[in-house]
XYZ file of N, CA and C in Angstrom:
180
model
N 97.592 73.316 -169.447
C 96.582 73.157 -168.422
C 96.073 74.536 -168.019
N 94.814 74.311 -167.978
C 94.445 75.896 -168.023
C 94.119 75.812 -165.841
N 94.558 77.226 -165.802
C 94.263 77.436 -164.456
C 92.789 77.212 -163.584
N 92.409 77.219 -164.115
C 90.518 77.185 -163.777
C 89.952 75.649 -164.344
N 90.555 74.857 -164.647
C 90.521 73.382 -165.553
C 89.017 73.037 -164.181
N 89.197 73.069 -163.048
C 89.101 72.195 -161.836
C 88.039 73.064 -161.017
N 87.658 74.457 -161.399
C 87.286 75.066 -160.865
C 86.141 74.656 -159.550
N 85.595 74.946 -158.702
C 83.794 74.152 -158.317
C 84.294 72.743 -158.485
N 85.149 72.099 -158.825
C 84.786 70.187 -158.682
C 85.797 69.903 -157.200
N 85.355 69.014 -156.373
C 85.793 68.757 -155.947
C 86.748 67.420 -156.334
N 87.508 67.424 -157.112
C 88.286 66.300 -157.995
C 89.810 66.424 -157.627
N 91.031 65.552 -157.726
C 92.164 66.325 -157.798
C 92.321 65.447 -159.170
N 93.899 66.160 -159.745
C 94.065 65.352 -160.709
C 96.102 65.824 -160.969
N 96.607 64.491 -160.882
C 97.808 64.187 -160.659
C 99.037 64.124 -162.001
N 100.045 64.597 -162.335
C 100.256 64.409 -163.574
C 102.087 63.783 -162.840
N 102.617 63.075 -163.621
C 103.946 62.572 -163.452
C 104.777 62.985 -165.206
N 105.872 63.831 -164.811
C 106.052 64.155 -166.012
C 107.676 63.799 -166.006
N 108.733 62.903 -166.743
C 110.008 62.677 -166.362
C 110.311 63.598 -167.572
N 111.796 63.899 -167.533
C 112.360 64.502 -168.544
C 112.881 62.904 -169.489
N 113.732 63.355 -170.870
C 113.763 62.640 -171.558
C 114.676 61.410 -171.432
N 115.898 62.003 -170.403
C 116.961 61.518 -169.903
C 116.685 60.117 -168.873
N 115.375 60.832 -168.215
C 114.732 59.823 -167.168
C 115.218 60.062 -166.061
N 116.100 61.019 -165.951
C 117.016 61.421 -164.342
C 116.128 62.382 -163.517
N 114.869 63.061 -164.151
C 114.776 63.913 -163.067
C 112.724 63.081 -163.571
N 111.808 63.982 -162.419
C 110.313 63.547 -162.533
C 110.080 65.042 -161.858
N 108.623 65.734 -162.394
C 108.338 66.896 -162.142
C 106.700 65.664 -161.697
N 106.232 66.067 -160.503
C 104.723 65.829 -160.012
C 103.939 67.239 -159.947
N 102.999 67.383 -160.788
C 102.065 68.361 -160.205
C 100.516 67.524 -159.877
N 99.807 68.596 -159.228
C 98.673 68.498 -158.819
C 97.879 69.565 -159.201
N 96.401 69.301 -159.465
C 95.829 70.585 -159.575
C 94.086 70.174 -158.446
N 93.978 71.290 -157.945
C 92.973 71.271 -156.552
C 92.559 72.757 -156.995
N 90.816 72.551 -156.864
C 90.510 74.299 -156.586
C 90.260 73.804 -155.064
N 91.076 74.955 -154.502
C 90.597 74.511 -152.703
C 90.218 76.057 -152.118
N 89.897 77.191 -153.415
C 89.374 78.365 -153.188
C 87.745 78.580 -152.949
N 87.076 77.392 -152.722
C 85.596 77.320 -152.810
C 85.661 76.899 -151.481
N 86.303 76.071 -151.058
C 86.221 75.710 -149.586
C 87.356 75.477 -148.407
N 87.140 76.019 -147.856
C 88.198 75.938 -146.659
C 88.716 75.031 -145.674
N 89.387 75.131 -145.130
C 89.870 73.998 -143.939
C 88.605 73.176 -143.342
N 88.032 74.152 -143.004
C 86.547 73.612 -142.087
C 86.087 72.798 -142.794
N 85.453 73.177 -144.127
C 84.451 72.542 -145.287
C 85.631 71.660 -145.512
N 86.849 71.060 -145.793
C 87.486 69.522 -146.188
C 87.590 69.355 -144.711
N 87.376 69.344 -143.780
C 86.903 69.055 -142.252
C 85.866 68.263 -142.352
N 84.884 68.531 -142.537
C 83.685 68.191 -143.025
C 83.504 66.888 -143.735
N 84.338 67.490 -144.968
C 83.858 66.494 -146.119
C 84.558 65.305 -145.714
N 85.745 64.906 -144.848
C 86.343 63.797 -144.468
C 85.678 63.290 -143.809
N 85.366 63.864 -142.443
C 84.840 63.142 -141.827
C 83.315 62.814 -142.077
N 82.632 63.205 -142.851
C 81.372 62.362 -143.860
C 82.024 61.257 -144.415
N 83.220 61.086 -145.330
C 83.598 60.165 -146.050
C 83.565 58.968 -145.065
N 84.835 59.339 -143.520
C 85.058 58.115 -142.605
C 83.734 57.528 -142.093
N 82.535 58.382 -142.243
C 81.558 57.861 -141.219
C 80.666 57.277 -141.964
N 80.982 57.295 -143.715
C 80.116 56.377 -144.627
C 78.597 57.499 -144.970
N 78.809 58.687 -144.540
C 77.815 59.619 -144.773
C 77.855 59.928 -146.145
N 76.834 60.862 -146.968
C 76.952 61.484 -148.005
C 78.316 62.373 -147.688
N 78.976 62.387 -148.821
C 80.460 63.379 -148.770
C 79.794 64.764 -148.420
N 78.919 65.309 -149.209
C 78.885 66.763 -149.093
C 77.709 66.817 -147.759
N 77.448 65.946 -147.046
C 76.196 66.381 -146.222
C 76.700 67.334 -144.990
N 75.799 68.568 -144.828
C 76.407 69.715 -144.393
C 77.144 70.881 -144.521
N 77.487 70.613 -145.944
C 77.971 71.506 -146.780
C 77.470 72.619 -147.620
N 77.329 73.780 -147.520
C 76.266 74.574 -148.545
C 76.953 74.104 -150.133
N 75.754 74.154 -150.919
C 76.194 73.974 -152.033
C 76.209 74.927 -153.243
């Protein structure tokens, strides 16, 4: 997985990986959350709850 896979998207993407044994599970995630900050996913939620465009108010 390359580090930059996600760069600019606002996407996440989840992987479940067990070992062979089946005793242990490694979860990663990958998020670019370097484009926007607390405020800006502030934002973008509460557009989502209020049925608004996601990005409205957001520079793009």
């Amino acid at each position: 997985m390359a580090a930059n896979k996600l760069a600019g998207k606002d996407t996440l993407e989840i992987y479940c990986l067990a070992n062979p044994d089946g005793t242990r599970m490694q979860l990663i995630s990958l998020f670019d959350n370097l484009g926007k900050g607390s405020s800006g996913a502030a934002v973008q939620c509460m557009n989502l709850m209020l049925g608004l465009e996601e990005t409205k108010g957001l520079a793009r």
